[in-house]
C-alpha cells in the first residue's frame, strides 16, 4: 500500500512538473540570441538594447529620469468625468505639437523629440514605447523594482486634455486630479506611491538658473532618502516668477517641489509619506502597484501581452536612510502626528553641495 501510494504521489508530481513546463515553455526569437514566453515580445529585445546603449548609456541619468517622467505625463491626462478618453496611449508623442505646450508639460518636448528618433527605427507604437522606455530606464537605477510591461497599445486617436497637475497646485486640487484619472482613479495614498519616482528625478525648468537639479541627494539611486529630505525644514518661494512651485531646500544643490513639500505635511498623506523612510520593501511594492495602474490607464489589460520579462532586473542596493550632514531630528518638520519619525543616523563630515544631473543629449 505504501509503495502504491508513493507511486501515485510521484505520478501527480510528474504531471504538475510537466504542466508547469508547458506553461513556461519559451520560444526562440529570430535574433538567435534571446527567448521569450510569447513570440510577440521578441522584437523588444532589440529596442531594449538600442535604448540602453544609445539613450540611457546604461545609466540612471537624466534621460532615464525624463523617460520615467514621460510615462506619467502621457498617462495621467485622462478623466473619468470626461469619459476616460486617452491615458497611456502615446498621445504626448503623436500629438506633440498640442500636448508639449501645456504649461504642466513644460520641458517635456526634449525627451519627446529624443524618443521620436528611436521610434522611427523600431516597429512599436508610441504608447508602448513610452512605457517600455520608462521601465527600461528605471532598471538602471540601483534599488529600483523591475517594473511590469504590457505590449499592444494602439495608436492614439486624439490629443489629451490639459490635465497634468502642476507643482504649485494646492494639495486638494492634486488629490482631486488623481482621483478623477481613469475609471477608478487613485486614492490619496496612491499619489504618494507614485511620487516615489522623485527619488530618481531632477528639474530643469522649475528654476531655469539651476538645470539638472535633483530632488534628493541620491538621484541615481532608488532609495528612501527622498522621503527624509522632503521633510527637512525649507523656505517657500513666492508663488510667481521663475521659482513658482519651488520650495527652497536646506541642502545646497537640491530643489524641492512645492507639491512634494505640501504632501509630506498634509494630514491626508503625511503618514503614508513618512512610512517609506527606511522601508525599501514597501517602496518597491507600492511603486510597482502605482506604475502598473498608471501604465494601463485607458487600456484593456486583457488585450495586451505581458512582456515584463524583457525589462532588465535592476541592480540591488543595500543602504539605509540618514540625516544629511549637519541635520538631525530637530530639523524635521513632521507632518504625521500618529507615528514617531524613524530613528536615523547623521552623515559624517561637513555639508557638501549636491551635484546636478548631467544630460547625455
Short mmCIF file of C-alpha atoms in Angstrom, two decimals:
data_model
loop_
_atom_site.label_atom_id
_atom_site.label_comp_id
_atom_site.label_asym_id
_atom_site.label_seq_id
_atom_site.Cartn_x
_atom_site.Cartn_y
_atom_site.Cartn_z
CA UNK A 1 0.00 0.00 0.00
CA UNK A 2 2.84 2.39 0.88
CA UNK A 3 4.55 1.79 -2.47
CA UNK A 4 1.29 2.18 -4.34
CA UNK A 5 0.60 5.49 -2.57
CA UNK A 6 4.13 6.68 -3.31
CA UNK A 7 3.72 5.79 -6.97
CA UNK A 8 0.50 7.79 -7.15
CA UNK A 9 2.17 10.80 -5.49
CA UNK A 10 5.11 10.63 -7.87
CA UNK A 11 2.80 10.49 -10.85
CA UNK A 12 0.94 13.57 -9.60
CA UNK A 13 4.22 15.44 -9.08
CA UNK A 14 5.37 14.43 -12.55
CA UNK A 15 2.11 15.66 -14.06
CA UNK A 16 2.42 19.02 -12.27
CA UNK A 17 6.02 19.43 -13.41
CA UNK A 18 5.03 18.68 -16.99
CA UNK A 19 2.16 21.13 -16.82
CA UNK A 20 4.42 23.82 -15.35
CA UNK A 21 7.00 23.22 -18.08
CA UNK A 22 4.29 23.60 -20.69
CA UNK A 23 3.17 26.86 -19.16
CA UNK A 24 6.70 28.27 -19.12
CA UNK A 25 7.86 26.87 -22.47
CA UNK A 26 9.87 29.51 -24.29
CA UNK A 27 10.20 30.23 -27.97
CA UNK A 28 13.43 31.11 -29.73
CA UNK A 29 13.49 34.67 -31.04
CA UNK A 30 14.56 35.40 -34.64
CA UNK A 31 17.73 37.11 -33.38
CA UNK A 32 19.11 33.68 -32.45
CA UNK A 33 20.08 35.00 -29.01
CA UNK A 34 17.00 35.56 -26.89
CA UNK A 35 13.97 33.51 -25.97
CA UNK A 36 10.55 34.61 -24.78
CA UNK A 37 7.40 33.09 -23.40
CA UNK A 38 5.47 34.92 -26.13
CA UNK A 39 6.95 35.42 -29.60
CA UNK A 40 5.40 38.89 -29.77
CA UNK A 41 7.87 40.03 -27.12
CA UNK A 42 10.91 39.11 -29.24
CA UNK A 43 11.03 42.45 -31.05
CA UNK A 44 11.51 44.24 -27.74
CA UNK A 45 15.00 42.86 -27.15
CA UNK A 46 16.48 44.91 -30.00
CA UNK A 47 14.65 48.03 -28.79
CA UNK A 48 15.85 47.43 -25.25
CA UNK A 49 19.47 47.04 -26.33
CA UNK A 50 19.27 50.12 -28.54
CA UNK A 51 17.91 52.46 -25.89
CA UNK A 52 20.15 51.08 -23.18
CA UNK A 53 23.24 51.83 -25.22
CA UNK A 54 22.22 54.91 -27.18
CA UNK A 55 19.65 56.65 -24.97
CA UNK A 56 20.49 55.76 -21.39
CA UNK A 57 24.18 54.78 -21.68
CA UNK A 58 23.20 52.01 -19.24
CA UNK A 59 22.99 54.69 -16.52
CA UNK A 60 20.38 56.06 -14.13
CA UNK A 61 20.92 59.53 -15.55
CA UNK A 62 18.95 62.42 -16.94
CA UNK A 63 17.42 60.55 -19.89
CA UNK A 64 16.32 57.67 -17.65
CA UNK A 65 14.73 60.18 -15.27
CA UNK A 66 12.98 62.04 -18.08
CA UNK A 67 11.72 58.83 -19.67
CA UNK A 68 10.17 57.81 -16.38
CA UNK A 69 8.63 61.28 -16.08
CA UNK A 70 7.19 60.92 -19.59
CA UNK A 71 5.27 57.77 -18.62
CA UNK A 72 3.36 59.87 -16.11
CA UNK A 73 2.75 62.92 -18.30
CA UNK A 74 1.42 60.75 -21.13
CA UNK A 75 -0.85 58.61 -18.97
CA UNK A 76 -2.31 60.85 -16.27
CA UNK A 77 -4.21 63.19 -18.64
CA UNK A 78 -7.36 61.06 -18.58
CA UNK A 79 -10.60 61.93 -16.85
CA UNK A 80 -13.41 59.78 -15.54
CA UNK A 81 -15.72 62.80 -15.73
CA UNK A 82 -14.80 63.31 -19.39
CA UNK A 83 -15.33 59.70 -20.44
CA UNK A 84 -11.83 58.25 -19.93
CA UNK A 85 -10.51 59.04 -23.38
CA UNK A 86 -6.74 58.88 -23.64
CA UNK A 87 -4.44 57.62 -20.90
CA UNK A 88 -1.24 55.69 -21.57
CA UNK A 89 -1.62 55.83 -25.34
CA UNK A 90 1.39 57.80 -26.57
CA UNK A 91 -0.64 60.87 -27.47
CA UNK A 92 2.05 63.11 -25.99
CA UNK A 93 4.29 61.98 -28.87
CA UNK A 94 1.65 61.53 -31.57
CA UNK A 95 0.18 64.96 -30.85
CA UNK A 96 3.34 66.56 -29.51
CA UNK A 97 2.54 69.90 -31.14
CA UNK A 98 -0.52 70.12 -28.88
CA UNK A 99 0.46 68.47 -25.62
CA UNK A 100 4.04 69.67 -25.16
CA UNK A 101 2.84 73.28 -25.00
CA UNK A 102 0.62 72.61 -21.99
CA UNK A 103 2.15 74.50 -19.02
CA UNK A 104 2.49 71.35 -16.90
CA UNK A 105 4.43 69.67 -19.75
CA UNK A 106 6.99 72.47 -19.96
CA UNK A 107 10.35 70.96 -20.85
CA UNK A 108 8.93 67.57 -21.81
CA UNK A 109 9.44 68.36 -25.50
CA UNK A 110 13.13 67.49 -25.23
CA UNK A 111 12.64 63.83 -24.25
CA UNK A 112 9.70 63.60 -26.68
CA UNK A 113 11.93 64.61 -29.59
CA UNK A 114 14.68 62.24 -28.48
CA UNK A 115 12.28 59.32 -28.20
CA UNK A 116 10.82 60.10 -31.63
CA UNK A 117 14.19 59.32 -33.19
CA UNK A 118 14.20 55.88 -31.60
CA UNK A 119 10.58 55.25 -32.55
CA UNK A 120 11.46 55.94 -36.19
CA UNK A 121 13.74 52.92 -36.35
CA UNK A 122 11.59 50.40 -34.48
CA UNK A 123 8.19 48.85 -35.07
CA UNK A 124 6.39 49.85 -31.88
CA UNK A 125 3.59 52.28 -31.09
CA UNK A 126 4.34 55.47 -29.15
CA UNK A 127 2.16 54.33 -26.25
CA UNK A 128 4.12 51.11 -25.89
CA UNK A 129 7.47 52.80 -26.40
CA UNK A 130 6.90 55.41 -23.69
CA UNK A 131 6.02 52.82 -21.06
CA UNK A 132 8.74 50.43 -22.21
CA UNK A 133 11.45 53.11 -22.18
CA UNK A 134 10.37 54.26 -18.73
CA UNK A 135 10.64 50.75 -17.32
CA UNK A 136 13.97 50.03 -19.02
CA UNK A 137 15.44 53.36 -17.96
CA UNK A 138 14.43 52.78 -14.34
CA UNK A 139 16.15 49.38 -14.42
CA UNK A 140 19.49 51.22 -14.47
CA UNK A 141 18.81 52.72 -11.05
CA UNK A 142 20.23 50.64 -8.17
CA UNK A 143 17.50 49.70 -5.73
CA UNK A 144 14.65 50.12 -8.21
CA UNK A 145 11.97 47.47 -8.74
CA UNK A 146 11.61 45.61 -12.02
CA UNK A 147 8.51 47.20 -13.49
CA UNK A 148 5.97 45.17 -15.47
CA UNK A 149 5.42 45.94 -19.14
CA UNK A 150 2.45 45.10 -21.33
CA UNK A 151 2.65 45.28 -25.13
CA UNK A 152 -0.08 46.13 -27.63
CA UNK A 153 -1.35 49.69 -27.13
CA UNK A 154 -2.97 51.03 -30.30
CA UNK A 155 -2.17 54.43 -31.76
CA UNK A 156 -3.73 57.41 -30.01
CA UNK A 157 -6.60 58.94 -31.96
CA UNK A 158 -6.65 62.37 -30.37
CA UNK A 159 -4.63 64.66 -28.14
CA UNK A 160 -5.16 64.56 -24.41
CA UNK A 161 -6.68 67.44 -22.50
CA UNK A 162 -4.57 69.73 -20.33
CA UNK A 163 -4.97 67.75 -17.12
CA UNK A 164 -1.46 67.14 -15.75
CA UNK A 165 -1.19 68.55 -12.20
CA UNK A 166 1.42 71.22 -11.54
CA UNK A 167 3.78 71.54 -8.56
CA UNK A 168 2.22 74.78 -7.33
CA UNK A 169 -1.32 73.37 -7.24
CA UNK A 170 -2.86 73.00 -3.76
CA UNK A 171 -2.90 69.51 -2.29
CA UNK A 172 -6.68 69.23 -2.57
CA UNK A 173 -6.52 70.03 -6.28
CA UNK A 174 -3.75 67.48 -6.86
CA UNK A 175 -5.59 64.74 -4.98
CA UNK A 176 -8.80 65.51 -6.86
CA UNK A 177 -7.00 65.30 -10.20
CA UNK A 178 -5.59 61.89 -9.35
CA UNK A 179 -8.96 60.68 -8.07
CA UNK A 180 -10.51 61.55 -11.45
CA UNK A 181 -7.81 59.78 -13.51
CA UNK A 182 -9.26 56.64 -15.05
CA UNK A 183 -12.29 54.54 -14.23
CA UNK A 184 -11.45 54.15 -10.53
CA UNK A 185 -8.87 56.90 -10.06
CA UNK A 186 -6.10 56.96 -7.48
CA UNK A 187 -6.57 57.11 -3.73
CA UNK A 188 -4.67 59.67 -1.67
CA UNK A 189 -2.06 57.16 -0.53
CA UNK A 190 -1.51 56.04 -4.12
CA UNK A 191 -0.48 59.58 -5.02
CA UNK A 192 2.35 59.21 -2.51
CA UNK A 193 3.29 55.86 -4.07
CA UNK A 194 3.60 57.49 -7.47
CA UNK A 195 5.75 60.33 -6.17
CA UNK A 196 8.35 57.74 -5.21
CA UNK A 197 9.56 58.40 -8.77
CA UNK A 198 11.08 61.62 -7.43
CA UNK A 199 13.77 59.62 -5.66
CA UNK A 200 15.38 59.41 -9.15
CA UNK A 201 14.44 62.78 -10.57
CA UNK A 202 15.72 66.26 -11.28
CA UNK A 203 14.29 69.55 -12.56
CA UNK A 204 15.39 71.76 -15.44
CA UNK A 205 12.69 74.41 -15.73
CA UNK A 206 11.19 74.83 -12.26
CA UNK A 207 14.19 77.08 -11.73
CA UNK A 208 15.97 77.52 -15.10
CA UNK A 209 19.01 79.03 -13.39
CA UNK A 210 19.91 75.62 -11.94
CA UNK A 211 19.18 72.94 -14.59
CA UNK A 212 19.51 69.28 -13.68
CA UNK A 213 18.88 69.97 -10.01
CA UNK A 214 17.96 66.74 -8.17
CA UNK A 215 15.05 66.29 -5.78
CA UNK A 216 17.20 64.45 -3.27
CA UNK A 217 20.88 63.85 -2.58
CA UNK A 218 20.96 60.42 -4.28
CA UNK A 219 19.29 60.95 -7.70
CA UNK A 220 20.91 57.88 -9.25
CA UNK A 221 19.62 55.53 -6.54
CA UNK A 222 16.06 54.37 -5.99
CA UNK A 223 16.15 54.68 -2.21
CA UNK A 224 14.08 56.25 0.56
CA UNK A 225 16.32 59.28 1.10
CA UNK A 226 13.83 61.45 -0.79
CA UNK A 227 11.20 60.87 1.89
CA UNK A 228 13.59 62.12 4.57
CA UNK A 229 14.88 65.21 2.82
CA UNK A 230 11.46 66.50 1.79
CA UNK A 231 10.59 66.69 5.49
CA UNK A 232 13.54 68.90 6.39
CA UNK A 233 12.51 72.48 7.04
CA UNK A 234 12.51 74.59 3.88
CA UNK A 235 11.53 78.06 2.76
CA UNK A 236 8.65 78.63 0.35
CA UNK A 237 9.42 80.99 -2.51
CA UNK A 238 6.75 83.47 -3.63
CA UNK A 239 4.23 81.76 -5.92
CA UNK A 240 5.14 83.72 -9.03
CA UNK A 241 8.05 84.08 -11.41
CA UNK A 242 10.83 81.60 -12.05
CA UNK A 243 10.51 79.98 -8.63
CA UNK A 244 6.80 79.14 -8.92
CA UNK A 245 6.20 75.70 -7.49
CA UNK A 246 9.56 75.55 -5.68
CA UNK A 247 10.43 75.33 -2.01
CA UNK A 248 13.99 76.25 -1.10
CA UNK A 249 15.66 73.11 0.22
CA UNK A 250 18.08 73.48 3.12
CA UNK A 251 20.53 71.31 1.17
CA UNK A 252 22.75 73.07 -1.35
CA UNK A 253 22.24 71.90 -4.92
CA UNK A 254 18.84 70.32 -4.19
CA UNK A 255 15.42 71.50 -5.35
CA UNK A 256 12.11 70.71 -3.72
CA UNK A 257 8.75 70.90 -5.42
CA UNK A 258 6.07 72.74 -3.50
CA UNK A 259 3.72 69.80 -4.12
CA UNK A 260 6.19 67.35 -2.54
CA UNK A 261 6.71 69.70 0.39
CA UNK A 262 2.98 70.07 0.97
CA UNK A 263 2.04 66.41 0.51
CA UNK A 264 4.72 65.43 3.03
CA UNK A 265 2.92 67.62 5.60
CA UNK A 266 -0.76 67.28 4.72
CA UNK A 267 -2.87 65.24 7.14
CA UNK A 268 -4.23 63.09 4.28
CA UNK A 269 -0.82 61.97 3.05
CA UNK A 270 1.85 62.77 5.66
CA UNK A 271 1.80 59.43 7.49
CA UNK A 272 1.95 57.48 4.23
CA UNK A 273 4.85 59.71 3.15
CA UNK A 274 6.75 59.09 6.37
CA UNK A 275 6.08 55.32 6.20
CA UNK A 276 8.50 54.97 3.30
CA UNK A 277 11.51 56.18 5.28
CA UNK A 278 13.87 53.19 5.59
CA UNK A 279 11.25 50.85 4.14
CA UNK A 280 12.62 49.82 0.72
CA UNK A 281 10.39 46.73 0.50
CA UNK A 282 7.27 48.87 0.74
CA UNK A 283 8.82 51.37 -1.67
CA UNK A 284 9.32 48.59 -4.25
CA UNK A 285 5.93 47.02 -3.88
CA UNK A 286 3.86 50.18 -3.85
CA UNK A 287 5.72 51.76 -6.78
CA UNK A 288 5.08 48.63 -8.84
CA UNK A 289 1.40 48.88 -7.91
CA UNK A 290 1.23 52.53 -8.94
CA UNK A 291 3.16 52.16 -12.18
CA UNK A 292 1.16 49.13 -13.25
CA UNK A 293 -2.08 51.04 -12.74
CA UNK A 294 -0.68 54.15 -14.44
CA UNK A 295 0.60 52.26 -17.47
CA UNK A 296 -2.82 50.68 -18.05
CA UNK A 297 -4.90 53.87 -17.88
CA UNK A 298 -7.18 53.90 -20.91
CA UNK A 299 -6.13 50.37 -21.88
CA UNK A 300 -7.71 46.93 -21.64
CA UNK A 301 -5.12 44.71 -19.97
CA UNK A 302 -6.79 41.60 -21.40
CA UNK A 303 -5.91 42.77 -24.92
CA UNK A 304 -2.24 43.34 -24.07
CA UNK A 305 0.66 40.89 -23.89
CA UNK A 306 2.75 40.58 -20.75
CA UNK A 307 6.36 41.15 -21.82
CA UNK A 308 7.70 42.05 -18.39
CA UNK A 309 10.50 39.51 -18.74
CA UNK A 310 12.24 41.79 -21.26
CA UNK A 311 12.73 44.50 -18.62
CA UNK A 312 16.19 44.11 -17.02
CA UNK A 313 16.46 43.34 -13.33
CA UNK A 314 17.83 46.47 -11.62
CA UNK A 315 20.99 46.30 -9.52
CA UNK A 316 20.35 45.63 -5.85
CA UNK A 317 21.01 48.29 -3.24
CA UNK A 318 21.64 47.86 0.46
CA UNK A 319 21.56 51.28 2.10
CA UNK A 320 19.75 52.93 4.97
CA UNK A 321 18.31 56.41 5.02
CA UNK A 322 20.21 59.03 7.00
CA UNK A 323 20.01 62.64 8.00
CA UNK A 324 22.30 64.69 5.74
CA UNK A 325 25.48 66.02 7.33
CA UNK A 326 24.68 68.63 9.93
CA UNK A 327 20.99 67.65 10.17
CA UNK A 328 19.17 65.80 12.96
CA UNK A 329 15.64 65.01 14.02
CA UNK A 330 15.37 68.64 15.20
CA UNK A 331 15.45 69.71 11.53
CA UNK A 332 12.46 67.54 10.61
CA UNK A 333 9.12 69.27 10.11
CA UNK A 334 6.99 66.23 10.80
CA UNK A 335 3.52 66.08 9.32
CA UNK A 336 2.48 62.71 10.73
CA UNK A 337 1.33 63.10 14.31
CA UNK A 338 0.34 59.49 14.98
CA UNK A 339 3.69 57.74 14.38
CA UNK A 340 7.15 58.75 15.65
CA UNK A 341 9.68 59.67 12.98
CA UNK A 342 12.16 56.82 12.39
CA UNK A 343 15.47 56.94 14.23
CA UNK A 344 18.24 57.77 11.76
CA UNK A 345 21.98 58.37 11.92
CA UNK A 346 23.52 61.59 10.60
CA UNK A 347 26.05 61.52 7.77
CA UNK A 348 29.53 62.45 8.94
CA UNK A 349 31.53 65.44 7.78
CA UNK A 350 30.65 68.94 6.67
CA UNK A 351 27.69 69.52 4.35
CA UNK A 352 28.56 69.48 0.66
CA UNK A 353 26.70 70.68 -2.42
CA UNK A 354 24.74 68.06 -4.38
CA UNK A 355 25.89 67.83 -8.00
CA UNK A 356 23.42 68.41 -10.85
CA UNK A 357 22.37 65.52 -13.08
CA UNK A 358 24.14 65.86 -16.46
CA UNK A 359 22.42 65.27 -19.80
CA UNK A 360 23.64 62.85 -22.48
CA UNK A 361 21.95 64.74 -25.33
#
